[in-house]
Structures are given as C-alpha cells and as structure tokens.
Short mmCIF file of C-alpha atoms and ligand atoms in Angstrom, two decimals:
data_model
loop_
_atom_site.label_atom_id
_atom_site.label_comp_id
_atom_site.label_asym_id
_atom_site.label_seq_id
_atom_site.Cartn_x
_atom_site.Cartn_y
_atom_site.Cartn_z
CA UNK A 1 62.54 230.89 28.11
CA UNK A 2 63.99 227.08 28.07
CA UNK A 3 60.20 226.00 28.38
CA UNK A 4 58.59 227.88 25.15
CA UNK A 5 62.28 227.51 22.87
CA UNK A 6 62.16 223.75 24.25
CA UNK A 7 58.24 223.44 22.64
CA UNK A 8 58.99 225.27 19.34
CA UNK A 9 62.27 222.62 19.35
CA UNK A 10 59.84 219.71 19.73
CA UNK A 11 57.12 221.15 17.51
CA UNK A 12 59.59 221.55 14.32
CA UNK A 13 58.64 225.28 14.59
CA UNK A 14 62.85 226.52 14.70
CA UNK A 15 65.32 223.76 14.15
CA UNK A 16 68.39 223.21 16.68
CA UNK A 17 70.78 224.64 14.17
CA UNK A 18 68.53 227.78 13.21
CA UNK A 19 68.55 228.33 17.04
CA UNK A 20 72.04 227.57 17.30
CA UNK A 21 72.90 230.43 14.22
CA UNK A 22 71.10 233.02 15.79
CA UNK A 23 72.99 232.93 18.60
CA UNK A 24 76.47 232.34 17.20
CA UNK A 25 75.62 235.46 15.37
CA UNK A 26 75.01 237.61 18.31
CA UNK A 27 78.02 236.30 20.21
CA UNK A 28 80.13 237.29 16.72
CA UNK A 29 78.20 241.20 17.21
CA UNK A 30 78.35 241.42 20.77
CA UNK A 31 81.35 239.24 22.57
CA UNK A 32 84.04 241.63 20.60
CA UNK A 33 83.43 244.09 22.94
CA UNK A 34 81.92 242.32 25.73
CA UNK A 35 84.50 239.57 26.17
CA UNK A 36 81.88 237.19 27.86
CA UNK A 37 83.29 234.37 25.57
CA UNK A 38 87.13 233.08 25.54
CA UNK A 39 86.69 229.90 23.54
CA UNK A 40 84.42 230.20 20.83
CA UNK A 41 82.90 226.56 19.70
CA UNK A 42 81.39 227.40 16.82
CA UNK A 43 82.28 223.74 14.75
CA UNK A 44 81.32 221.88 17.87
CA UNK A 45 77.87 224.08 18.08
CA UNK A 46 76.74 223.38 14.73
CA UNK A 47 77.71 219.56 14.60
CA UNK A 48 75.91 219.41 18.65
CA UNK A 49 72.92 221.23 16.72
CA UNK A 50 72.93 218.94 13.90
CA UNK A 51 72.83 215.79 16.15
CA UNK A 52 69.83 217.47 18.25
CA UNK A 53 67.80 218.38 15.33
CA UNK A 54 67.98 214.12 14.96
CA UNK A 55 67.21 213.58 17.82
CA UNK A 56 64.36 216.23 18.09
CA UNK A 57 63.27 214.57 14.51
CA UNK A 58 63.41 211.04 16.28
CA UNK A 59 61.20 211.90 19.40
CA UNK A 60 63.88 211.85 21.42
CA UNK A 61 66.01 214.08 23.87
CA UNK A 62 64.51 216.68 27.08
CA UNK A 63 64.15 220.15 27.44
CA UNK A 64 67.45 220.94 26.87
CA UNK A 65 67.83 219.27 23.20
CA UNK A 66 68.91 222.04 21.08
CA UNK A 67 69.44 224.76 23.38
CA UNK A 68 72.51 226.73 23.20
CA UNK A 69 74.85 227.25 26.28
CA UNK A 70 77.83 228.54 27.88
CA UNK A 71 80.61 227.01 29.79
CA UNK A 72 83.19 227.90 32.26
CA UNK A 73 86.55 227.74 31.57
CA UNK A 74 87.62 225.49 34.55
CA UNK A 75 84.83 222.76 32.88
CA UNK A 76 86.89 219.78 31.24
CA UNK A 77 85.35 219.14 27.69
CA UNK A 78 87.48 215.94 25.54
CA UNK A 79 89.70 217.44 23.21
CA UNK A 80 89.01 221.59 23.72
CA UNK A 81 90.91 223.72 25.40
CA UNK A 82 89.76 223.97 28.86
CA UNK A 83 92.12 226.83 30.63
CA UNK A 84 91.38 228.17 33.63
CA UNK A 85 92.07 231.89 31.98
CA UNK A 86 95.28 231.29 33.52
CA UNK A 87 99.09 231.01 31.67
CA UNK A 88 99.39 227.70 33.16
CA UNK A 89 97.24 225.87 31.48
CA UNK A 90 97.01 227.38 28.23
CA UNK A 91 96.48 225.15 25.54
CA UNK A 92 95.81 222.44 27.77
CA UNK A 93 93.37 219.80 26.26
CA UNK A 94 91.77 217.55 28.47
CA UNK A 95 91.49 213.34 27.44
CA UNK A 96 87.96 213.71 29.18
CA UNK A 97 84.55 215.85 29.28
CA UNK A 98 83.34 216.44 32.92
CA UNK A 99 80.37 215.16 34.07
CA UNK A 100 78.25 218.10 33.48
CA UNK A 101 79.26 218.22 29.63
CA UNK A 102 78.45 214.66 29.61
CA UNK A 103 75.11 215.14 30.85
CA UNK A 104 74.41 218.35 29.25
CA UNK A 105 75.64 216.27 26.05
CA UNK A 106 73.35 213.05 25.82
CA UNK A 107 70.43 215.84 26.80
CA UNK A 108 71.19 217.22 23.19
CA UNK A 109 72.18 220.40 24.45
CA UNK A 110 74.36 222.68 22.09
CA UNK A 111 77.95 224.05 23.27
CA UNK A 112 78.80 227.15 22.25
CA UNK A 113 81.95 228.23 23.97
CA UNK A 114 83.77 228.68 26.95
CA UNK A 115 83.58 231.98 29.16
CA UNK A 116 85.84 234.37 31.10
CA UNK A 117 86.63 234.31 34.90
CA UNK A 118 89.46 234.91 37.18
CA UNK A 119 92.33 232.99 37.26
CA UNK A 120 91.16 229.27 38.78
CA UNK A 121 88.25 230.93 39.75
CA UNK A 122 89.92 233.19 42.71
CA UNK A 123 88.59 236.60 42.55
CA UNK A 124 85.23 238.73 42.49
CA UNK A 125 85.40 241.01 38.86
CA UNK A 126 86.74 238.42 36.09
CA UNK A 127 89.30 241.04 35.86
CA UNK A 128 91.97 238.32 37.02
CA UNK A 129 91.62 236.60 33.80
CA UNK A 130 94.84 236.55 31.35
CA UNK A 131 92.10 237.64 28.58
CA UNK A 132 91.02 240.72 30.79
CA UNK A 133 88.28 241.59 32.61
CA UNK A 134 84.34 240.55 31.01
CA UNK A 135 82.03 243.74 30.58
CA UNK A 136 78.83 244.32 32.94
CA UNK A 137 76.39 244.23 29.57
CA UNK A 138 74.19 246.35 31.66
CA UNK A 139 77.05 249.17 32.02
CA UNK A 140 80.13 248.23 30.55
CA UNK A 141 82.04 250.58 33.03
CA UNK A 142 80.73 248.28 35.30
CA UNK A 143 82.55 244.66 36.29
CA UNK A 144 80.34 241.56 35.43
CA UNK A 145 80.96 239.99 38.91
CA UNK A 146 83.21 237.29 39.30
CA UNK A 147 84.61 234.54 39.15
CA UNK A 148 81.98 233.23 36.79
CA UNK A 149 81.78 236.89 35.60
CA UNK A 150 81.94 235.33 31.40
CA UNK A 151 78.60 232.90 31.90
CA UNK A 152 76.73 235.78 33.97
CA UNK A 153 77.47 238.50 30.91
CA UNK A 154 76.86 235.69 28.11
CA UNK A 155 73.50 234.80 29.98
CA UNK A 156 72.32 238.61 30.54
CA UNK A 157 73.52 239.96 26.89
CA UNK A 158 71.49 236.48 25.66
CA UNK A 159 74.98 235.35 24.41
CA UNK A 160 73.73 232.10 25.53
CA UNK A 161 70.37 230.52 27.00
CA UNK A 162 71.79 229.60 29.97
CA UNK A 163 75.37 228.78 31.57
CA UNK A 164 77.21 226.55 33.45
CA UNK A 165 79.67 228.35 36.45
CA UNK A 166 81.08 227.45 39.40
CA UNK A 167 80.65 228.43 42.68
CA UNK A 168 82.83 228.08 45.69
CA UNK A 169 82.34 231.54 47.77
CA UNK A 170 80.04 232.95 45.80
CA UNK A 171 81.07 233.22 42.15
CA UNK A 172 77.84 232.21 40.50
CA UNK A 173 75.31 234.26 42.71
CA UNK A 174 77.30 237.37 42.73
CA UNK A 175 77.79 237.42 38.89
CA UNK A 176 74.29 236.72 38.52
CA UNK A 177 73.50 239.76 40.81
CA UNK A 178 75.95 242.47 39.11
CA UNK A 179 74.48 241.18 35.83
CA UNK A 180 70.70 240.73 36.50
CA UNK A 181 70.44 237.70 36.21
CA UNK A 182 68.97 234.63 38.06
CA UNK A 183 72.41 232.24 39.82
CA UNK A 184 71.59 228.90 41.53
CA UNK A 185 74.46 227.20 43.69
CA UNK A 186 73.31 223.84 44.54
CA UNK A 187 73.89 222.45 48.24
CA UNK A 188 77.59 220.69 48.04
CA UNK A 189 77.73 217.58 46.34
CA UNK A 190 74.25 218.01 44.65
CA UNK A 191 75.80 218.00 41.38
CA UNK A 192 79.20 216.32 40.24
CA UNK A 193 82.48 218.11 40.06
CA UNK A 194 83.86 215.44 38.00
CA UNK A 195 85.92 217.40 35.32
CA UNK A 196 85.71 220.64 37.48
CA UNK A 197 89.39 222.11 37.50
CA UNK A 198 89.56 222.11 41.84
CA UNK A 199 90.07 225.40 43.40
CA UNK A 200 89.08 224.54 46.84
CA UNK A 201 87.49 221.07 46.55
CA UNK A 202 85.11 221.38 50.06
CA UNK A 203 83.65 224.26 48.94
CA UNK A 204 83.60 224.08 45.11
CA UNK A 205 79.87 223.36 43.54
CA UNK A 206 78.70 223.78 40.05
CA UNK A 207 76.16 226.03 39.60
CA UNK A 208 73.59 227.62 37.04
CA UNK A 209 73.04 230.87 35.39
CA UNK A 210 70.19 231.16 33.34
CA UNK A 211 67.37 234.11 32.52
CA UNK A 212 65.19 232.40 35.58
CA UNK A 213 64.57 230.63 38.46
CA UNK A 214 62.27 228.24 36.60
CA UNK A 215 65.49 227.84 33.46
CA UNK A 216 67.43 226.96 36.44
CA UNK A 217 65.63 225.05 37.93
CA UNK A 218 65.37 222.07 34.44
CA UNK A 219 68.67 222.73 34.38
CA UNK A 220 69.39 221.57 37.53
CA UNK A 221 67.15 218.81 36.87
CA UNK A 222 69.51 217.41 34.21
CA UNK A 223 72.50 217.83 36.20
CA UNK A 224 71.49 216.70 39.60
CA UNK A 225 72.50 213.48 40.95
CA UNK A 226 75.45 211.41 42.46
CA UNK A 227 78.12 210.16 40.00
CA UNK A 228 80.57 207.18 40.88
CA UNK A 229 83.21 209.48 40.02
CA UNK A 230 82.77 212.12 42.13
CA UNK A 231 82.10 210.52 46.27
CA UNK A 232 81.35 213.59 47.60
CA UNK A 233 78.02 214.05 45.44
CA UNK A 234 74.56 212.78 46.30
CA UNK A 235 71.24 212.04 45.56
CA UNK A 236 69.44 213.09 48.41
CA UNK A 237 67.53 215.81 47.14
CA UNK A 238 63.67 216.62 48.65
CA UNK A 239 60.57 217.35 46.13
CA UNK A 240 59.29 219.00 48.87
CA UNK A 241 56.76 222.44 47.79
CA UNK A 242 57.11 225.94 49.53
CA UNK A 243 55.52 225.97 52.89
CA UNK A 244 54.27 222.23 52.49
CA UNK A 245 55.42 221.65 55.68
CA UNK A 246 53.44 223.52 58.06
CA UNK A 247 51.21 226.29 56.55
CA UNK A 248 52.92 229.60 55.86
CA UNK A 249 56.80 230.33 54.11
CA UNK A 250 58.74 231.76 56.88
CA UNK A 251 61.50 233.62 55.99
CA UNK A 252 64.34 234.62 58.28
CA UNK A 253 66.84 238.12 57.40
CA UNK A 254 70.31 237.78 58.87
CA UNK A 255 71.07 241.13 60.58
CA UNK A 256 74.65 240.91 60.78
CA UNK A 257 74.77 241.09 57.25
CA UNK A 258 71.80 243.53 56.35
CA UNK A 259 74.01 246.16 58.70
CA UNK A 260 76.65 245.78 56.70
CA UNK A 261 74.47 246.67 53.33
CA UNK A 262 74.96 249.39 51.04
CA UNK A 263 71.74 251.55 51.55
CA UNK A 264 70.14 251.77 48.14
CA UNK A 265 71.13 247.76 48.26
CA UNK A 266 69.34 247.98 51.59
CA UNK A 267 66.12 249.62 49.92
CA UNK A 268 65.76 247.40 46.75
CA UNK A 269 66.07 244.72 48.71
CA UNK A 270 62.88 245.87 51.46
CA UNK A 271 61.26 246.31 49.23
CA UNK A 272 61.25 242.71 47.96
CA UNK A 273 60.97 241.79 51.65
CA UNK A 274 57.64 243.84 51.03
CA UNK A 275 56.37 241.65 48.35
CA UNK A 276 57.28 238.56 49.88
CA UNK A 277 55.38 239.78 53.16
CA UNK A 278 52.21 240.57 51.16
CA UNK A 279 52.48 237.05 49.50
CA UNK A 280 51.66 235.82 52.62
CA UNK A 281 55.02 234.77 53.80
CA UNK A 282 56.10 235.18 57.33
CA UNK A 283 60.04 237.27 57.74
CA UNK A 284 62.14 237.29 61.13
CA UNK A 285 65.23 239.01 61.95
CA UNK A 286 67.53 237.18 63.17
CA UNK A 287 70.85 237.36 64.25
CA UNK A 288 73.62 234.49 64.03
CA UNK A 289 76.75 236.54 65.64
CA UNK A 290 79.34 233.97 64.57
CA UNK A 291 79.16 235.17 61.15
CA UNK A 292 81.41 237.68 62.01
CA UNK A 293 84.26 234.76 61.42
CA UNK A 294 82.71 233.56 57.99
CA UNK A 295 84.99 235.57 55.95
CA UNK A 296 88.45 235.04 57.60
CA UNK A 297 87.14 231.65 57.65
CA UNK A 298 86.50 230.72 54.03
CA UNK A 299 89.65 232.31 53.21
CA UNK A 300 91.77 230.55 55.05
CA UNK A 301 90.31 227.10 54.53
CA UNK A 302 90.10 228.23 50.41
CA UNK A 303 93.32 229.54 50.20
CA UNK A 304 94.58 226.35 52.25
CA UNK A 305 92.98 223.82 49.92
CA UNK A 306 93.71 226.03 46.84
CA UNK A 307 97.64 225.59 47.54
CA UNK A 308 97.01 221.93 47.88
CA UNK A 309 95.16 221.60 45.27
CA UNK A 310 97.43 223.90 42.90
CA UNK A 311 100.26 222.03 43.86
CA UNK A 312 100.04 219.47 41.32
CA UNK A 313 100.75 222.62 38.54
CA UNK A 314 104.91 222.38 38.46
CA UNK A 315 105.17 221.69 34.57
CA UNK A 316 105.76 217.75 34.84
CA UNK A 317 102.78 216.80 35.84
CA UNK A 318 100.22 219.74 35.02
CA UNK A 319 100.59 223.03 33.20
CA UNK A 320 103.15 224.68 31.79
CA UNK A 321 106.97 224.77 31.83
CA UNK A 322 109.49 227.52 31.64
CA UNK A 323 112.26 227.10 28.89
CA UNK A 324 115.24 228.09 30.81
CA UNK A 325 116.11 226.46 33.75
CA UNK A 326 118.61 224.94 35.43
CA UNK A 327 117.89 221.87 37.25
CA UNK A 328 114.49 220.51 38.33
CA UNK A 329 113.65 222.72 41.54
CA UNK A 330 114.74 225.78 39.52
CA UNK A 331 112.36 224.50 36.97
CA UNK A 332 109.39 224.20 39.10
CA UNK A 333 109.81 227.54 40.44
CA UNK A 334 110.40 229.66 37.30
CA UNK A 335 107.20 227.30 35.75
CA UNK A 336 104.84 228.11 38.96
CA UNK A 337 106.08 231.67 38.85
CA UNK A 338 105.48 232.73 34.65
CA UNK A 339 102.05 230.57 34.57
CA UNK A 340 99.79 231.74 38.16
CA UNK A 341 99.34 235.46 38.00
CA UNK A 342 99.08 237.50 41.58
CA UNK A 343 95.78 236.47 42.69
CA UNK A 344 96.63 232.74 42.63
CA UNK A 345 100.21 233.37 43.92
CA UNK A 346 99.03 235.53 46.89
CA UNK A 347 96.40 232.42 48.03
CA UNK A 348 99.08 229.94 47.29
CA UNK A 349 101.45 231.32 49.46
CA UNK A 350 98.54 232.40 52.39
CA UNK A 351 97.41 228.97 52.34
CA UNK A 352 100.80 226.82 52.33
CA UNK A 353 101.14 229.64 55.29
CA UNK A 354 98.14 228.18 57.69
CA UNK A 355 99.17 224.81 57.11
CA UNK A 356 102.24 225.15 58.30
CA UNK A 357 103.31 222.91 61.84
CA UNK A 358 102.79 225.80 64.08
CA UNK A 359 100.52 227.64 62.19
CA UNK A 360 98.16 224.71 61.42
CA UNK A 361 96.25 224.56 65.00
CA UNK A 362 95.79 228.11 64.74
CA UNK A 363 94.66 228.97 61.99
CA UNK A 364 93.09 225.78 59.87
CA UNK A 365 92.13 224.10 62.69
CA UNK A 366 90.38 227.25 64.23
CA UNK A 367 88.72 228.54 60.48
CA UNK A 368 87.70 224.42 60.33
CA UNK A 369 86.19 224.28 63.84
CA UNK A 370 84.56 228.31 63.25
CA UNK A 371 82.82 226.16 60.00
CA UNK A 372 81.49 224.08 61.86
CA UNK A 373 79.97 226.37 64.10
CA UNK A 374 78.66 228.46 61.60
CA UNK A 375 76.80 225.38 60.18
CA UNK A 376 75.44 224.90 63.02
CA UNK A 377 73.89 228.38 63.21
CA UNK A 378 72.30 228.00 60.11
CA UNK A 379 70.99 224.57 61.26
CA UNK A 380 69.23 226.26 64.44
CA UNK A 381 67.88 229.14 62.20
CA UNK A 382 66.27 226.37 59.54
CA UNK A 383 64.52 224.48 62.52
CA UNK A 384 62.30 227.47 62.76
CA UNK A 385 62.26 229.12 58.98
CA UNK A 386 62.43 227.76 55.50
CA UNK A 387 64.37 229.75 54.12
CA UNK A 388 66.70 232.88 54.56
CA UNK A 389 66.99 235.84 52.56
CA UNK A 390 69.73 238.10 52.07
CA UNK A 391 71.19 241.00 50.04
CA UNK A 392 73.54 238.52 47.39
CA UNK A 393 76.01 241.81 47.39
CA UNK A 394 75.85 243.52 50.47
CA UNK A 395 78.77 246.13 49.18
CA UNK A 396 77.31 246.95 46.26
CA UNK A 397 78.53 246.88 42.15
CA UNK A 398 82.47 247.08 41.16
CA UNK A 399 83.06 249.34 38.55
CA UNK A 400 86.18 248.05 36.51
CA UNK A 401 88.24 251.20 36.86
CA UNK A 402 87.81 251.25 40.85
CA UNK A 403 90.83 250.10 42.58
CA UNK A 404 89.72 247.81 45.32
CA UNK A 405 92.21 246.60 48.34
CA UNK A 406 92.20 242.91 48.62
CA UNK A 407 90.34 243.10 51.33
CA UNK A 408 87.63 245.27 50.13
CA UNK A 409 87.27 242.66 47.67
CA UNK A 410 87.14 239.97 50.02
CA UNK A 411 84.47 241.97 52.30
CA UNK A 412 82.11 241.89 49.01
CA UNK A 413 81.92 237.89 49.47
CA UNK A 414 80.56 238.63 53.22
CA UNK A 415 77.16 237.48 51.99
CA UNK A 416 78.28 234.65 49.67
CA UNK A 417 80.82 233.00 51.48
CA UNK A 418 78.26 231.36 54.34
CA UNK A 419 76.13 229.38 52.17
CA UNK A 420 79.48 228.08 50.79
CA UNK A 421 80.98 227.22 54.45
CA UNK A 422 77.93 225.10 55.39
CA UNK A 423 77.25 223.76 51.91
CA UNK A 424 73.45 224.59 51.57
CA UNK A 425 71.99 225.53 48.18
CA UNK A 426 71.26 229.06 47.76
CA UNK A 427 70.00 231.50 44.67
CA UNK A 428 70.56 235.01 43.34
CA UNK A 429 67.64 237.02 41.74
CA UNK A 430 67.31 240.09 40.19
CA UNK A 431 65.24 242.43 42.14
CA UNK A 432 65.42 245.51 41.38
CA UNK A 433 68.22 248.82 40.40
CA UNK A 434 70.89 250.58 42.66
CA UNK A 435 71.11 254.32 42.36
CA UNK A 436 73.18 253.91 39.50
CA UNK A 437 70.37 251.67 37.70
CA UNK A 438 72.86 248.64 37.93
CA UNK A 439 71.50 245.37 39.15
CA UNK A 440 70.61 244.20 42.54
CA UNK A 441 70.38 240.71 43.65
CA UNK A 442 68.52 239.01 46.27
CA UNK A 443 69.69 235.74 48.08
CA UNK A 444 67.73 232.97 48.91
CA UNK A 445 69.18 230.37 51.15
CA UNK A 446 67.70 226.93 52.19
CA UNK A 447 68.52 223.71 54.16
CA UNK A 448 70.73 221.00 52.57
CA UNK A 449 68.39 218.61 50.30
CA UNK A 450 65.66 221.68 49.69
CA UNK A 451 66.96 222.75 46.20
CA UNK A 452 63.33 221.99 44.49
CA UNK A 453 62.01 224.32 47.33
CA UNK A 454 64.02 227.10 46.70
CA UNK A 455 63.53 226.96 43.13
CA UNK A 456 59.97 226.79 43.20
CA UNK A 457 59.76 229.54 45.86
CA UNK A 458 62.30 231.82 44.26
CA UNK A 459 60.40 231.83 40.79
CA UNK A 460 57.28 232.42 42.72
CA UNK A 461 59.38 235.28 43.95
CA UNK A 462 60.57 236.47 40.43
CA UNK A 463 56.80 235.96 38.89
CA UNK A 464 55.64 238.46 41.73
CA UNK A 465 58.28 241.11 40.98
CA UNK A 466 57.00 241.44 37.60
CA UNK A 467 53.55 241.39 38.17
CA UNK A 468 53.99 244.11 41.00
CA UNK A 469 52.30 241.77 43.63
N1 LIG B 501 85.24 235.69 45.42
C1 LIG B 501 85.47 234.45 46.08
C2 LIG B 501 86.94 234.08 46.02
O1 LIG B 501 87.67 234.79 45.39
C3 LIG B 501 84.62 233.37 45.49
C4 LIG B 501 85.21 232.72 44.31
C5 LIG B 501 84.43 231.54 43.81
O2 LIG B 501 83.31 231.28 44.25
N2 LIG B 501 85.04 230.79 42.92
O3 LIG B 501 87.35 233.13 46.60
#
C-alpha cells in the first residue's frame, strides 16, 4: 500500500493533501464509534500535507512524504497533547517531539492524530484508557487488543496508513493480531525511545502497525538507527536475506506455548505451518522449558521498573495535582491517587513491593537472573533455526464485555512477553479466522540484528497466504 500511494505521491497523480482529506474524512465517519483516535490533528495534518506536497513538487522527501499516520498517545509531539490516556497527564504538552515524530517529520509524513491505549500502556484490551475501551473494527463486540489497541483499529478500519505503537510485552503484536493486521516490534534499542513516555524502560520498544509486512518494513527503514539521545539504541542491524546463510529457512515451534493454544488458534495457525513447509522451509519442535517463568518474570521486572519509572508523577514535577491538600506528602498522595487509575496503581504498588530490602533478592533478582536464562534459551534455539514461529495469542480474542481476572489477562501475554524479555525483534501477521471469524495472528521471532530478515521472510509469508501457496 505505502509503495503504490508513495508512486502516485511522486507522480503528481493524488496530492499529499487530497490523500490527507480522504482520510480525515473517514476518521470523522468511522472513529465516532470506533474510538481508535483520542487526539484528532486535523490543523497539523493539513499544514504536514501542505509542506509534503512541496516537497513532493521539489523532488524531494522518501516513501513516506505525504502519507497519513497514527500515533500513540505515550509519543511526545512539541506543543500537542501527548497523554498517556491517563488523568495524570491530561493536558500535558510536551516542549519536545520524540525522535520518531522527528524522523517521521523531515520524511514528510502527515500526522493525523493520536490513538487510544491503556493507561501508560499497562494492559491487554485498551479498555484501561480514561476515554474507554477502542472497538475491534472487525467485531466491535470484540476488544482491539491492547495496549496499542487505538493504532491497531486506526490501521485495520484504514483510519490511517500505518501507525506508530509501542511495545513492551507485547502491545503492538497482539493488537495487530486481534485486529488483522501486520505488528513489527523491533529487537530493543533498534529504534529510539527518545520522547517515548517510559513504562518499563528495559523492555519498552517502538514498534509498527501497518497493512503489511513489506509497509512495515519502509517504515522501519525510516525509523531505524541509534540516536545520541537515547544510549540504549543501536545501529547494528544485518541486511542479511531469508535462508542466505546456509540453504533452507528453518523454522523452530516452541511447544510449551503451542500446548497452551486455544484449538481453533491451534488450527489456523498449522495450517500456516503448512504453507511455510511447502515453501520449502524446514519446522522443528522444540521445547525451551524455562519459559514456564517468562510470565511471572516480565511482570515483576515491568511492574518493578514501571513504579520507578512512575515515580516521577507526584504533581511537582510531572502530572497532575489535587486541589485540596494539606501539606506536601498529603499532596502527593491525593495527586498519585485521582490521576493513575487501577491498572497503574495495582503495578505500582506490586513493583515498589519486589524491590523492597527483603523482597529484592527474591523476587527482582530471581525474575532478572530467570531473564537471563530465558535469553539464553532463545540463543541456543537460533544457533540451529532462523527463526521461530508462534501463535501471537495463544488464548485467543477478548470480547469487551468478558470479565477477565488479572491473571487471565496476564496469561494472554504468555506468547508476547518472551521476545520482550530477551529483546529480539519479532512480527505479528494475519493468518487466518478463529471460529468466531475474528482474527488470528502468527508470530515470527528472530535473533537480535535480523529485523531485515524477518521482514523479508514474513511478507514472503503474507504473499503466500494470499496466493494459497
Ligand atoms: N499486556 C502487557 C502488559 O500489560 C504488555 C503491555 C505493553 O506491551 N505495553 O504489560
């Protein structure tokens, strides 16, 4: 889609802002009752659209000059309300744009508004938003996955070409999934969180939703990179191709997560296993038993760095401030407790919990070392395959009037969360209907550095779906 709106851009056959009405249009049908959109940029759009129709007109800007997209909510653009969906930082407007903006922004491509997700990006449904929960376009009984549950709906309903999310146990790829759409998380620190409100800064990665593997993947080409601002990110990213290495792609199925599948999950996802087989690629079962720890894992090291990083929210510094109080502590504490909602209160607490002396070696220490181990096990798997593949939501869709125990909601993250713990890129495509036709997504996983790889290979993957082979 990018690739033949991105040649009628350069041709002169639409204009930027032509584009860029047709979609502000649809979001003003649709987003009403969708509620994909919670900022609506509509000014910003059509003066970004005017200045990429001069550049288009001047030779200049890349595939993305003129296309429209969506943004996050956590995503710091200068001078617009960036929020979180949270009380606290309502009507907060940052003095800065985040890196990705910036990029996205000298590329020429055209904002149009900034999308729903759970409060600080801690939850699986985009329910936990103070704007309520986004609509599954497919079904709108359905939840649109979450946290970036906004950018997967604008994508799918084509509210948007593509969007920009975040991912830090899943929240891109799972989205993507329940919507049917394509979600790319990057390996950790292959694109910049400059400007990326932290939830749980070693895990947190910005990632891409977009109609395709291939959209994704130019995308990603704009975005990738290290950025003086952010030390954890990194340039070190292969242009290796599919199986270049050594003959045939050989693809390895986790079992400790494919027995824990949803059967009609379980039978989309064979049958893509079937394709891929007849495509000539090689598939293993293998088993990696220390998965078993990756969810109690991730949420204690998330919920440890989330209360760390939350901290700075007491309504002097960050966020905002109660009106009655009576001296500063009270403050604080009436401030913390009107602007987090549950969600963010419940992790707060849990993870100011584990780091307490006493508590620490226990539980951080052990979740920190179990990391570590799981890394490893991916490590051993990739000296032998190129890539793993994976139901992206073992547990199936959410519908939004299901009432789901926290930890029900954590066990739909089983799949997710890995990728996350060891920081390797993985993908979510669309491969198929549950027996509720709702989307199902397939994961792709690869080692650190192989993000080219898994694009290219997972948009083989998508081509092959369609043409049945
Ligand atoms: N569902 C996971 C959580 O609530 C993942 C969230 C995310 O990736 N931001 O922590």
């Amino acid at each position: 889609m990018i690739g033949e709106l991105s040649k009628k851009l350069h041709a002169g056959h639409i204009t930027a802002a032509e584009l860029t009405d047709s979609y502000i249009k649809r979001i003003e049908e649709k987003n009403p009752s969708l509620n994909a959109y919670v900022t609506l940029l509509f000014d910003k759009a059509r003066a970004d659209a005017a200045r990429a129709d001069k550049m288009l007109k001047a030779g200049l800007g890349g595939e993305l000059c003129g296309i429209p997209y969506a943004l996050k909510d956590n995503f710091c653009v200068k001078g617009y309300e960036t929020g979180c969906c949270s009380r606290m930082l309502e009507g907060y407007k940052p003095i800065y744009s985040s890196t990705v903006v910036e990029k996205l922004e000298s590329e020429g491509a055209v904002l149009l508004g900034q999308t729903n997700m759970d409060e600080f990006a801690m939850g699986s449904t985009s329910a936990g938003s103070i704007y309520g929960a986004t609509k599954n376009p497919v079904n709108p009984a359905y939840a649109a996955g979450g946290s970036s549950g906004g950018s997967a709906a604008a994508v799918a309903a084509d509210l948007a070409v593509f969007a920009i999310g975040s991912d830090t146990g899943g929240s891109v790829r799972q989205p993507a999934a329940f919507c049917g759409t394509t979600g790319f998380k990057p390996g950790y620190g292959a694109i910049s969180r400059y400007g990326l409100i932290a939830y749980a800064s070693s895990f947190d990665t910005v990632g891409i939703l977009a109609g395709s593997a291939d959209d994704a993947g130019k995308v990603f080409n704009v975005l990738a990179g290290g950025d003086d601002r952010d030390l954890t990110s990194t340039e070190r990213i292969e242009n290796l191709q599919p199986g270049e290495a050594d003959g045939a792609v050989k693809i390895a199925v986790l079992s400790e997560i494919l027995e824990k599948t949803e059967e009609d999950v379980r039978q989309a996802f064979g049958k893509m296993a079937e394709i891929l087989k007849n495509s000539g690629a090689e598939t293993g079962e293998v088993s990696m038993p220390c998965l078993k720890y990756a969810l109690a894992s991730y949420y204690i090291i998330a919920c440890a760095e989330a209360s760390s990083n939350l901290g700075r929210y007491d309504g002097v510094r960050y966020g905002h401030r109660a009106k009655e109080f009576t001296d500063a502590d009270d403050m604080m504490a009436k401030s913390r407790t009107e602007g987090f909602g549950r969600e963010v209160k419940k992790r707060i607490m849990l993870g100011t919990y584990v780091l307490q002396t006493g508590y620490y070696d226990d539980y951080y220490k052990k979740a920190c070392s179990l990391r570590e181990k799981i890394s490893d096990g991916f490590s051993g798997i990739f000296e032998k395959y190129d890539f793993i593949a994976l139901p992206t939501a073992p547990k199936g869709q959410i519908r939004l009037d299901e009432k789901l125990a926290p930890t029900d909601m954590y066990l739909g993250d089983l799949a997710t969360v890995p990728a996350n713990l060891a920081g390797i890129p993985a993908i979510s495509i669309n491969i198929g209907r549950d027996r509720n036709q709702m989307p199902v997504g397939m994961q792709l996983m690869a080692p650190k550095g192989r993000e080219r790889e898994l694009l290219l290979f997972a948009d083989e993957a998508e081509k092959r779906l369609k043409d049945g082979i």
